[in-house]
N, CA, C and O of each residue as an XYZ file, in Angstrom:
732
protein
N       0.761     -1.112      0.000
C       0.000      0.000      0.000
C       0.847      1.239      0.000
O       0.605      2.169     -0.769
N       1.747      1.254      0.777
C       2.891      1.873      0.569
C       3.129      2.037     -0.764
O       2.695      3.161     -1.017
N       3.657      1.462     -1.948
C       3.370      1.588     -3.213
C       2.095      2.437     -4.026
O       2.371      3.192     -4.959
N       1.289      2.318     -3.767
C      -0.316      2.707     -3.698
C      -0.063      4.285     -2.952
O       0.041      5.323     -3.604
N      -0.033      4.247     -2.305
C       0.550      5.485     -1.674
C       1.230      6.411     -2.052
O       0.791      7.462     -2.518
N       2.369      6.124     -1.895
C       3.434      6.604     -2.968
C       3.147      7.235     -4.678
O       3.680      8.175     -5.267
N       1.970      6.159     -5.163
C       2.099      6.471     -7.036
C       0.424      7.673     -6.282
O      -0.068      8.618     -6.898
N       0.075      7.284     -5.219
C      -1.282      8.569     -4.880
C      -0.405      9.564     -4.700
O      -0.343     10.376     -5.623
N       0.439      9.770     -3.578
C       1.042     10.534     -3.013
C       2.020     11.129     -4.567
O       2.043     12.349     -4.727
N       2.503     10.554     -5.247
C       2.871     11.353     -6.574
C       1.829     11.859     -7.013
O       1.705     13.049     -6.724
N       0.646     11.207     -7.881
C      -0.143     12.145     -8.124
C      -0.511     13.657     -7.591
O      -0.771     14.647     -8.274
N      -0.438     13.499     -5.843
C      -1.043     14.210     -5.449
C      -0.220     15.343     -5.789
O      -0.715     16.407     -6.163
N       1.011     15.154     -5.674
C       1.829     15.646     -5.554
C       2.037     16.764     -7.008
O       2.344     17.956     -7.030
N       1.687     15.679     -8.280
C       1.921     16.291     -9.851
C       0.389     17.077     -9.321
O       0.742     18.243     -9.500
N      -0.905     17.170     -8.849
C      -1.614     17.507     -9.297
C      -1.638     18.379     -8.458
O      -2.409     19.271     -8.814
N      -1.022     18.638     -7.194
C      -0.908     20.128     -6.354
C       0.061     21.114     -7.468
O      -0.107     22.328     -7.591
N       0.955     20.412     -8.127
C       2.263     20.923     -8.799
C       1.237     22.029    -10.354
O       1.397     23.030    -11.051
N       0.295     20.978    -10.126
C      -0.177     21.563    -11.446
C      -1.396     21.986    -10.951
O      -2.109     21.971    -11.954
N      -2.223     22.437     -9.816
C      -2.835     23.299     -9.198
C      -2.455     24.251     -9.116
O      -2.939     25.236     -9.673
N      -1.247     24.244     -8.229
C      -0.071     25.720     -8.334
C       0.146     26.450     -9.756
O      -0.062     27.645     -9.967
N       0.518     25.677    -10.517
C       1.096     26.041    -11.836
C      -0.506     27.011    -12.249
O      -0.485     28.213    -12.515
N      -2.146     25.924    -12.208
C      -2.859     26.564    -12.292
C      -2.733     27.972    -11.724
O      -2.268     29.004    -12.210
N      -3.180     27.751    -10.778
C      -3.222     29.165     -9.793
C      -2.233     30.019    -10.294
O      -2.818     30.814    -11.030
N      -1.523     30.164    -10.282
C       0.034     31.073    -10.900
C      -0.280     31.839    -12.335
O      -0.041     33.014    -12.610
N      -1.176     30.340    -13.563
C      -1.487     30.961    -14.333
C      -2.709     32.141    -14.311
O      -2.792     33.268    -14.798
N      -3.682     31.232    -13.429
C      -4.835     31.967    -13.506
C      -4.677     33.415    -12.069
O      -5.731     33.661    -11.482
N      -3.632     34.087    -11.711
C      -3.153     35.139    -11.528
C      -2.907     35.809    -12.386
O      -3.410     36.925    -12.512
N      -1.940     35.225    -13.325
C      -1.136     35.652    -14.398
C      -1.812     36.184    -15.511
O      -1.249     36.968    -16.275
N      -3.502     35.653    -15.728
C      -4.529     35.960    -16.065
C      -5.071     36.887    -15.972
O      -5.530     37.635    -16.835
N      -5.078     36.952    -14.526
C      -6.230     37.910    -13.752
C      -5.330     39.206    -14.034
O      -5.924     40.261    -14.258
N      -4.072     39.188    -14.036
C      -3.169     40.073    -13.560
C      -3.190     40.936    -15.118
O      -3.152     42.164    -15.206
N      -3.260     39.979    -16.290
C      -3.348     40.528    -17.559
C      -4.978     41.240    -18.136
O      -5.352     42.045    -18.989
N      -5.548     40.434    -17.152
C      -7.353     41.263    -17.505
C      -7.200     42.732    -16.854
O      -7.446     43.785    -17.441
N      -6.748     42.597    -15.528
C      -6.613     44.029    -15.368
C      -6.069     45.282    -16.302
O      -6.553     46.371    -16.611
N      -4.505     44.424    -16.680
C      -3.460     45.238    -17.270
C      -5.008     45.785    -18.483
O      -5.681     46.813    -18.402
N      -5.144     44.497    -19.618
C      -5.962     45.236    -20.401
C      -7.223     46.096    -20.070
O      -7.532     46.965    -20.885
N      -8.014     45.925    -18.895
C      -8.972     46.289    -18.015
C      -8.867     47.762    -18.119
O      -9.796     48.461    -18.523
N      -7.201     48.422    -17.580
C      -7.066     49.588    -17.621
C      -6.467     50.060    -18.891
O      -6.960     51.175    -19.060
N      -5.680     49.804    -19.855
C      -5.151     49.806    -20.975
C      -6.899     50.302    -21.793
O      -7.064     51.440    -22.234
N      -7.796     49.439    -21.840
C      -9.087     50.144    -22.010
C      -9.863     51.061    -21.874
O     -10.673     51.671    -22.572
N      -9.359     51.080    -20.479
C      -9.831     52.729    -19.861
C      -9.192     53.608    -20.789
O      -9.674     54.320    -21.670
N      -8.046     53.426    -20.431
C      -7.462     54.849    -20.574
C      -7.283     55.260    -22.345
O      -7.094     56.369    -22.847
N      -7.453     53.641    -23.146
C      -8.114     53.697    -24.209
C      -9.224     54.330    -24.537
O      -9.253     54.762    -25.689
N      -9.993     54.483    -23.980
C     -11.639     55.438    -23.491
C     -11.175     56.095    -22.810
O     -12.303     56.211    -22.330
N     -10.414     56.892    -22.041
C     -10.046     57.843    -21.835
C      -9.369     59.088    -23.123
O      -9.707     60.257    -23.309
N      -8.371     58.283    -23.799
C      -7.325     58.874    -24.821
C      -8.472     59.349    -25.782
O      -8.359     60.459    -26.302
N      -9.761     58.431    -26.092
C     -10.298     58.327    -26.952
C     -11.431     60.046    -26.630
O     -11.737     61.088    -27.210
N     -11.662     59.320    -25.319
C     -12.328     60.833    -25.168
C     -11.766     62.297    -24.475
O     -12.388     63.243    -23.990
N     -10.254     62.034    -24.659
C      -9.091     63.284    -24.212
C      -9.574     63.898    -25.428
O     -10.142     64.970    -25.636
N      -9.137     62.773    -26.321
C      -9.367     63.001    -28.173
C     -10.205     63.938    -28.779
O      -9.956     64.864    -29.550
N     -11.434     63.454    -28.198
C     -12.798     63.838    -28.586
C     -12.859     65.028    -27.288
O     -13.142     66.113    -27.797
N     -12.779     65.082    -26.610
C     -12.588     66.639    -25.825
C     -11.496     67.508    -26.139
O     -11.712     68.703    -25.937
N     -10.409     67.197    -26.573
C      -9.422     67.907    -26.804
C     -10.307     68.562    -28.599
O     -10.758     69.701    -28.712
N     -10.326     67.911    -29.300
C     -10.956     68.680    -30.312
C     -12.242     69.429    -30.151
O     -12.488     70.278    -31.007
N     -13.122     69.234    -29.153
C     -13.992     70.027    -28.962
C     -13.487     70.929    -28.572
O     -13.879     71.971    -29.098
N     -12.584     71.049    -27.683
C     -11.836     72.197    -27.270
C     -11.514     73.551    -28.347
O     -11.865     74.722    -28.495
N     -10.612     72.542    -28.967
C     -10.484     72.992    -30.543
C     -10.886     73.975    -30.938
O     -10.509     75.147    -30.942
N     -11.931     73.283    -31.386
C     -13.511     74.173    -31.888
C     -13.828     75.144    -31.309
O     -14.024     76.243    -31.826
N     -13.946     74.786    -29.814
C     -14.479     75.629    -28.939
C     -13.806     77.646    -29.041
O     -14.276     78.782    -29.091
N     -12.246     76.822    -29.016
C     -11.135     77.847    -29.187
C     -11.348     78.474    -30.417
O     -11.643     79.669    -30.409
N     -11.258     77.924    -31.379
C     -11.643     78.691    -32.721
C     -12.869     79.194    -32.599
O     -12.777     80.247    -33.228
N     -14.320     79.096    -32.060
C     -15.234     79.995    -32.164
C     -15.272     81.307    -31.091
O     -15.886     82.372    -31.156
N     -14.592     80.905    -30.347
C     -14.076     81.917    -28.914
C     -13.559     83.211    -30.424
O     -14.109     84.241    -30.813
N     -12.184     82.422    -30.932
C     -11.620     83.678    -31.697
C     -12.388     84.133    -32.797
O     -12.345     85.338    -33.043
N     -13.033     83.444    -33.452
C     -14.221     84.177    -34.144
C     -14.956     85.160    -34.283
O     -15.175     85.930    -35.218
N     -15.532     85.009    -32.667
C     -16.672     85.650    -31.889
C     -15.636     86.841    -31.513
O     -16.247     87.894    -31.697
N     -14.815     87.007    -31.232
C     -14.144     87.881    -30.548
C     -13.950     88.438    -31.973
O     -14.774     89.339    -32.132
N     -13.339     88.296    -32.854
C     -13.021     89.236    -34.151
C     -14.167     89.909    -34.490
O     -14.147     91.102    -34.791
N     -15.303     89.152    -34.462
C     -16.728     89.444    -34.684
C     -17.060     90.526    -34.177
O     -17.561     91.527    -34.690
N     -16.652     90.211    -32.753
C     -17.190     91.667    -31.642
C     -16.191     92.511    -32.157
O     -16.792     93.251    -32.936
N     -15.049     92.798    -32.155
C     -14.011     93.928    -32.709
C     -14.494     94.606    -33.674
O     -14.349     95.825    -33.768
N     -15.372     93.604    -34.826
C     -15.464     94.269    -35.661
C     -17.012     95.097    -35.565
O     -17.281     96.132    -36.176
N     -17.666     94.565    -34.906
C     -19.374     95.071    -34.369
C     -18.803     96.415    -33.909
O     -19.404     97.400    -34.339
N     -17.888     96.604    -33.217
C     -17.288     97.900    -32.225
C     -17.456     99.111    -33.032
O     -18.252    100.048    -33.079
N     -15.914     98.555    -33.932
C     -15.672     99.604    -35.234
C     -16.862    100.435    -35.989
O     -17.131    101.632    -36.089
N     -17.575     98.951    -36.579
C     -19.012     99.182    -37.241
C     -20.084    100.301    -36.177
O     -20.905    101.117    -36.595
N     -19.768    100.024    -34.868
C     -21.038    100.904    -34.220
C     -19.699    102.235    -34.165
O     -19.981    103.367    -34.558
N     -18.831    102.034    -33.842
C     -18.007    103.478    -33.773
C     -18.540    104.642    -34.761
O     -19.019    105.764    -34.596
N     -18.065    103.423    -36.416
C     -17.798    104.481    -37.373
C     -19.781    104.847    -37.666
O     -19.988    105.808    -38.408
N     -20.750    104.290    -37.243
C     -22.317    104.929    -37.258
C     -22.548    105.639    -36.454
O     -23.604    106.271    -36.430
N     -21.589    105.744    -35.523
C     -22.169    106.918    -34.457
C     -21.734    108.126    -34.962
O     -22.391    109.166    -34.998
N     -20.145    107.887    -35.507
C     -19.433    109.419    -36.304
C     -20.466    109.124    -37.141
O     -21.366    109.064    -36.303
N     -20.936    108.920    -38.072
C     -21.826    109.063    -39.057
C     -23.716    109.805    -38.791
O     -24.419    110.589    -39.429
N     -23.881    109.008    -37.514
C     -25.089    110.030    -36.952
C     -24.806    111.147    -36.561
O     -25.537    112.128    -36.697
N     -23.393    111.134    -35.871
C     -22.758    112.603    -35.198
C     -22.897    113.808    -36.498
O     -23.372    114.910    -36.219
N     -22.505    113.536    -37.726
C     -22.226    113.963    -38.637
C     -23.241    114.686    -39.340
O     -23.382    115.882    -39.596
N     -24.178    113.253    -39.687
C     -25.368    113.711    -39.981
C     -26.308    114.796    -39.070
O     -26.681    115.898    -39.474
N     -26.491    114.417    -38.218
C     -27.059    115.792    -37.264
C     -26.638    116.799    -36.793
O     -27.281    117.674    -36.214
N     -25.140    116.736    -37.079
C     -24.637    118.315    -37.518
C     -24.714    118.921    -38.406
O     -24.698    120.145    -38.283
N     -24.836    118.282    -39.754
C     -25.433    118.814    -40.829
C     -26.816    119.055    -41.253
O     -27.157    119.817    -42.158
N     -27.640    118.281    -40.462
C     -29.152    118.455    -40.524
C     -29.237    120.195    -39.863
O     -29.649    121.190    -40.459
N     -28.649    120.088    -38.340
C     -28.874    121.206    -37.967
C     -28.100    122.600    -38.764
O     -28.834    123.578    -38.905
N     -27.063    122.684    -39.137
C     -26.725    123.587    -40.286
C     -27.772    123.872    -41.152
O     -28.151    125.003    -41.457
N     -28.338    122.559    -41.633
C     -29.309    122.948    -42.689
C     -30.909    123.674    -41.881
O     -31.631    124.532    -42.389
N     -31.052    123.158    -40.853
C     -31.955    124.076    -40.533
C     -31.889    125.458    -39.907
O     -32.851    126.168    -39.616
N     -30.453    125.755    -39.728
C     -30.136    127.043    -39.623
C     -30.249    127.644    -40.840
O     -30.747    128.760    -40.990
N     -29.818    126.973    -41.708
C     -30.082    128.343    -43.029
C     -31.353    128.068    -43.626
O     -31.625    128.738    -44.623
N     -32.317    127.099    -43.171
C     -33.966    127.118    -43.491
C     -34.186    128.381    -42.360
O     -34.316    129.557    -42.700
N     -34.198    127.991    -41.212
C     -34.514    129.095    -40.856
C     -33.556    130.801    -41.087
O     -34.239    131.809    -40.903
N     -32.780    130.903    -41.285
C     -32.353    132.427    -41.834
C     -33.154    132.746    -43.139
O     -33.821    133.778    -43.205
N     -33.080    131.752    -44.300
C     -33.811    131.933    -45.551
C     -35.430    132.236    -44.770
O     -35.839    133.362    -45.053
N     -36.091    131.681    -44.139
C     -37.335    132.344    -43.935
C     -37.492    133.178    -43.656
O     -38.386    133.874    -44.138
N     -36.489    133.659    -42.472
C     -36.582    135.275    -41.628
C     -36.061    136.322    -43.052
O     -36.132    137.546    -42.936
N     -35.653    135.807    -44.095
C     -35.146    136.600    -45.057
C     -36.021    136.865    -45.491
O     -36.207    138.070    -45.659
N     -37.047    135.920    -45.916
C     -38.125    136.020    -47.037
C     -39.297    136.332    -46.599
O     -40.276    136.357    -47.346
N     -39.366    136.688    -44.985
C     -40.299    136.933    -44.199
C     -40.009    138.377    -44.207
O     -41.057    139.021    -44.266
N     -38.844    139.182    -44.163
C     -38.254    140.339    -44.438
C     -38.797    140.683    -46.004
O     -39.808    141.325    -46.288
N     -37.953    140.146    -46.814
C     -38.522    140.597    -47.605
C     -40.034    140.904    -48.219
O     -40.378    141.840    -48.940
N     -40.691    139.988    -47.780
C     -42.023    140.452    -47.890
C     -43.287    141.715    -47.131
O     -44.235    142.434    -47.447
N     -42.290    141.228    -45.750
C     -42.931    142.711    -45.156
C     -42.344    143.921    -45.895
O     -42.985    144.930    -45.602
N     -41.247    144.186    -46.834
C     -40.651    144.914    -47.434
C     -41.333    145.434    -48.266
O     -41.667    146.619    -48.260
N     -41.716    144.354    -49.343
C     -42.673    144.340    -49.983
C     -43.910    145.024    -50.238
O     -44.202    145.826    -51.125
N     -44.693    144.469    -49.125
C     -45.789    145.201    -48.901
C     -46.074    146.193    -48.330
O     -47.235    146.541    -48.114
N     -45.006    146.852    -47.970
C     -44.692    148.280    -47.615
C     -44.739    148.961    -48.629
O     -45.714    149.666    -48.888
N     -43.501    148.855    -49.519
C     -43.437    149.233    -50.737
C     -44.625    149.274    -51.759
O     -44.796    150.200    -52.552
N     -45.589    147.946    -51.631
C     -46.711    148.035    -52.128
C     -47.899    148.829    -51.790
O     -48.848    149.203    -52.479
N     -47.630    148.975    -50.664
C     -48.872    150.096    -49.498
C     -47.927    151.197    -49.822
O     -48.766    152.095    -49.741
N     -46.731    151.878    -50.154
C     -46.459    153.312    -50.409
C     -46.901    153.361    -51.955
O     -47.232    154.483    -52.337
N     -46.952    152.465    -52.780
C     -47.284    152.480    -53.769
C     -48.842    152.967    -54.146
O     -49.224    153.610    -55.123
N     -49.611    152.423    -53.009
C     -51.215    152.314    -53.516
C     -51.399    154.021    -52.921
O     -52.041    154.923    -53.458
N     -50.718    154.059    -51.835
C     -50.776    155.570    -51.491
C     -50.271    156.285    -52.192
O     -50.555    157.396    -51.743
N     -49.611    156.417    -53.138
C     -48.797    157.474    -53.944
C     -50.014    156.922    -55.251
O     -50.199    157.800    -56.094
N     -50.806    155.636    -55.479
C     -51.893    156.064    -56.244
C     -52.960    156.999    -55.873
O     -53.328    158.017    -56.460
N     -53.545    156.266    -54.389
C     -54.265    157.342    -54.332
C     -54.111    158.873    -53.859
O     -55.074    159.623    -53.698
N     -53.007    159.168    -53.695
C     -52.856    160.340    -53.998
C     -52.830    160.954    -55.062
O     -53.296    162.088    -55.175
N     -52.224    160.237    -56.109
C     -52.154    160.616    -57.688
C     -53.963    160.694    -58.062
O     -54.373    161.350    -59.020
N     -54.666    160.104    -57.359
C     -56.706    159.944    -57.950
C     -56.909    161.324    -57.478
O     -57.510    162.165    -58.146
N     -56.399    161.544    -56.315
C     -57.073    162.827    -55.753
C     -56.487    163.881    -56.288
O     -57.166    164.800    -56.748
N     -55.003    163.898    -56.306
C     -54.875    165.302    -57.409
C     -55.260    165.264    -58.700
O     -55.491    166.381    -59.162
N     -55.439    164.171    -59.590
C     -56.347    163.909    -60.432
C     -57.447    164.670    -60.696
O     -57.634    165.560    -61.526
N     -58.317    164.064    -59.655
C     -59.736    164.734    -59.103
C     -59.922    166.499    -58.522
O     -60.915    167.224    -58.459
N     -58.862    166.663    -58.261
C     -58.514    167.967    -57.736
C     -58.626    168.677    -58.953
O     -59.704    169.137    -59.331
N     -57.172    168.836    -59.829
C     -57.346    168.857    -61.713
C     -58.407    169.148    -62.031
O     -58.725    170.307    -62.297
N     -59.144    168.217    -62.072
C     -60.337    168.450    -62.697
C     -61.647    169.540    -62.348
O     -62.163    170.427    -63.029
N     -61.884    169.101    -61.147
C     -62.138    169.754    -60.626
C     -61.957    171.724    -60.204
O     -62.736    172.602    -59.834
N     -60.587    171.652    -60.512
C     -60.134    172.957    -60.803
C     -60.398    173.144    -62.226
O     -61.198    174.024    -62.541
N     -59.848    172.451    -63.112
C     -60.548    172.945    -64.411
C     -61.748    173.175    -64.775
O     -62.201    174.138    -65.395
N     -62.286    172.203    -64.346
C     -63.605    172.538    -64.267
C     -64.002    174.024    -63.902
O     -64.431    174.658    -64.867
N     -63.952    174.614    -62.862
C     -63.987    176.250    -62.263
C     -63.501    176.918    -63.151
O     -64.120    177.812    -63.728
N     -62.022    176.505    -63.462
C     -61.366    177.499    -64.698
C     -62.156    177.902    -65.747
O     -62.458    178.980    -66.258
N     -62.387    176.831    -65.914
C     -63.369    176.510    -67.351
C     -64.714    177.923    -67.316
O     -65.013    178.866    -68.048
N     -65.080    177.494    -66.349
C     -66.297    178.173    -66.337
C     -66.398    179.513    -65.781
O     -67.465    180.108    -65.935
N     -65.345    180.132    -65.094
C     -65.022    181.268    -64.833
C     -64.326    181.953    -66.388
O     -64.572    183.059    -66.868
N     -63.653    181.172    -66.786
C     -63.258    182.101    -68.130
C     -64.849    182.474    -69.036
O     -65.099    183.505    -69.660
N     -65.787    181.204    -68.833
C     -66.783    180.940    -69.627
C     -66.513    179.975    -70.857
O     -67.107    179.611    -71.872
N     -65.430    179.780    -70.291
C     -65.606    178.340    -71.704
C     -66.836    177.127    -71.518
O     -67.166    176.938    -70.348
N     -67.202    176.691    -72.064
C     -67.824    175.533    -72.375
C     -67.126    174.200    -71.739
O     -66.081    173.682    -72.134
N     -67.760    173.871    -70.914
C     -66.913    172.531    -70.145
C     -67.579    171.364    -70.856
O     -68.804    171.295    -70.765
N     -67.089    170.670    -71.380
C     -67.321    169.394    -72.327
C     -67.102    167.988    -71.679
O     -66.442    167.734    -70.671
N     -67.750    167.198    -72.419
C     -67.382    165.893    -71.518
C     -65.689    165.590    -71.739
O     -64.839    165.182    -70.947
N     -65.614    165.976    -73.159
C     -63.961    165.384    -73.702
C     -63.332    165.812    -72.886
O     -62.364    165.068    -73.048
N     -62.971    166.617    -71.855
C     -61.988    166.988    -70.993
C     -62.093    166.271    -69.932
O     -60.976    165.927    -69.545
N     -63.186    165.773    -69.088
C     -63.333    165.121    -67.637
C     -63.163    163.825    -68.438
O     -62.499    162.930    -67.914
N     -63.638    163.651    -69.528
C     -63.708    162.158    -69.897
C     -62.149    161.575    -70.155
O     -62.025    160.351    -70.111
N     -60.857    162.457    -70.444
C     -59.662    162.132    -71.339
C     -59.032    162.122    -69.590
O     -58.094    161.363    -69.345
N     -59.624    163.014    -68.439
C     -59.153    162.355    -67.322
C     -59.610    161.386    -66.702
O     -59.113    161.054    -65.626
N     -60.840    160.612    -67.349
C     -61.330    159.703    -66.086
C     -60.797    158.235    -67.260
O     -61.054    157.047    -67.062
N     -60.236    158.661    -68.114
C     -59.236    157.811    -68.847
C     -57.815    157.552    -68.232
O     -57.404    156.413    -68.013
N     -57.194    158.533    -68.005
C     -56.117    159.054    -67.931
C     -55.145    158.500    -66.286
O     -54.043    157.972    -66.140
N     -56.251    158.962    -65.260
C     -56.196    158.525    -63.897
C     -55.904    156.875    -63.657
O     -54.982    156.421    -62.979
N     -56.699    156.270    -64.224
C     -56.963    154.779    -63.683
C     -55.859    154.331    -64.863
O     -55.902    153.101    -64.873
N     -55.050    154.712    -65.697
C     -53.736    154.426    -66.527
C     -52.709    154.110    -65.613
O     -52.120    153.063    -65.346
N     -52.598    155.886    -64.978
C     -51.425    155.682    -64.290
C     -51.814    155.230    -62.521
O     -50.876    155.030    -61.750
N     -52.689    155.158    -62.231
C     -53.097    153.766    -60.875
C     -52.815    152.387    -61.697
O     -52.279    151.479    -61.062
N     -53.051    152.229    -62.693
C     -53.147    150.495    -63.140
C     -51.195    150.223    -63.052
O     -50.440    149.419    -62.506
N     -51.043    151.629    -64.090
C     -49.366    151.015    -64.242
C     -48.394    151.535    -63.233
O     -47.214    151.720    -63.531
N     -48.952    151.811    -61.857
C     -47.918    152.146    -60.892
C     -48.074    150.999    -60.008
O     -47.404    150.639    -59.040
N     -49.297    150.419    -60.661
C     -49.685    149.243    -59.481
C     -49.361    147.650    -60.265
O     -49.250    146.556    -59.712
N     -49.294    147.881    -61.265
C     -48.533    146.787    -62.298
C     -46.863    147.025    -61.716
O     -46.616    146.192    -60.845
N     -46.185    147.564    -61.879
C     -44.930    148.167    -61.257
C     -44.804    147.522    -60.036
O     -43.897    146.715    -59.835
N     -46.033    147.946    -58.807
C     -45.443    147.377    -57.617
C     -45.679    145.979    -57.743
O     -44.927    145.428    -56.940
N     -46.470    144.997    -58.463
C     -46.763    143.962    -58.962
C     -45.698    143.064    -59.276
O     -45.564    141.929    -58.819
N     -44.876    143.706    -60.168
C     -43.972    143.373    -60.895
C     -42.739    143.212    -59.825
O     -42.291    142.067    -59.756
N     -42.184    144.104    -59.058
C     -41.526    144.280    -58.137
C     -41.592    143.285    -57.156
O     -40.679    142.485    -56.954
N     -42.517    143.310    -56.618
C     -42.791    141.938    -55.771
C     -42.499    140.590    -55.802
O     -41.816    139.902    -55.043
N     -43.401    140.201    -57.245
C     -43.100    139.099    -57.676
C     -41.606    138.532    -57.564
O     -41.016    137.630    -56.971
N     -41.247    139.855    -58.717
C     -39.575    139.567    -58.957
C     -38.753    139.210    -57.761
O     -37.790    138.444    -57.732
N     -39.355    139.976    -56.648
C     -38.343    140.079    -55.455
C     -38.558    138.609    -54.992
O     -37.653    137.792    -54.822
N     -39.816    138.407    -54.823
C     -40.183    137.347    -54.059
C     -39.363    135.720    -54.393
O     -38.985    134.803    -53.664
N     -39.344    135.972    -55.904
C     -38.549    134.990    -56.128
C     -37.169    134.689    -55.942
O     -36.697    133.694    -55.391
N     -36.576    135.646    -56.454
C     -35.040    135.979    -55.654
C     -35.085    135.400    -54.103
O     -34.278    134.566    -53.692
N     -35.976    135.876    -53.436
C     -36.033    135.324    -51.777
C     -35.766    134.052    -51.257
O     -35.382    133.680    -50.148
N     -36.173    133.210    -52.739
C     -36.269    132.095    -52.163
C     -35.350    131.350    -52.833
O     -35.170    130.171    -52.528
């Protein structure tokens, strides 16, 4: 039995030998699932450094984009503000000389119609010495004893409303003319 023993006791012996050997491998295993375990990770890691690092990227390039963008929005509102500045300094110029041209032409017209009112008065003064004229001739007339005729009152009641029409055509004329110049 001893014999029996012995070829057990070998076995036991090859099959602890190759238990061990197991075990050793299946460490050696375990020890390599990890290795790749993390080798994976950091494979999915690299992968998404990767994929974050280029978002980054991107990110960075639209950062500088946006920023040139705004630089240039700046400029653009700068150079419209000199441009409104500009414009409404020149608007108001221009309504300074709208308004001087009116006070001009507001002048000139009260001018005008001054001139036109000394005018109608220097007609009717011209009706009444007219009328006066006549009137005196008339007396003349009839104190000498001449014959007073219509042809004489008549060649003045011609005569009068001539020179009222063409002193008043004159201030007519005057006006107009001026008025346009005014403007």
């Amino acid at each position: 039995m001893e014999a029996a023993n012995g070829v057990v006791s070998k076995k036991i012996e090859a099959l602890e030998r190759e238990n061990a050997a197991k075990k050793d491998e299946i460490r050696r295993l375990k020890k390599e699932i990890d290795s790749l375990r993390r080798e994976a990770a950091e494979l999915r890691d690299s992968e998404t450094s990767a994929a974050l690092k280029n978002l980054l990227e991107e990110r960075e390039r639209t950062v500088t984009f946006l920023e040139r963008e705004t630089e240039s929005l700046k400029q653009l509102k700068a150079e419209s503000e000199m441009k409104v500045r500009d414009l409404e300094r020149k608007l108001s110029v221009v309504e300074v000389r709208e308004s001087e041209e009116r006070s001009k032409r507001v002048r000139a017209e009260e001018e005008t119609r001054e001139k036109v009112g000394e005018k109608e008065r220097e007609i009717e003064e011209m009706r009444q010495r007219i009328e006066d004229l006549e009137k005196v001739r008339v007396v003349e007339m009839r104190e000498k004893g001449e014959r007073v005729d219509g042809e004489w009152t008549k060649w003045l009641g011609i005569v009068w409303p001539v020179v009222a029409t063409g002193s008043g055509a004159v201030a007519a004329v005057f006006y107009l003319c001026f008025r346009k110049r005014s403007r």
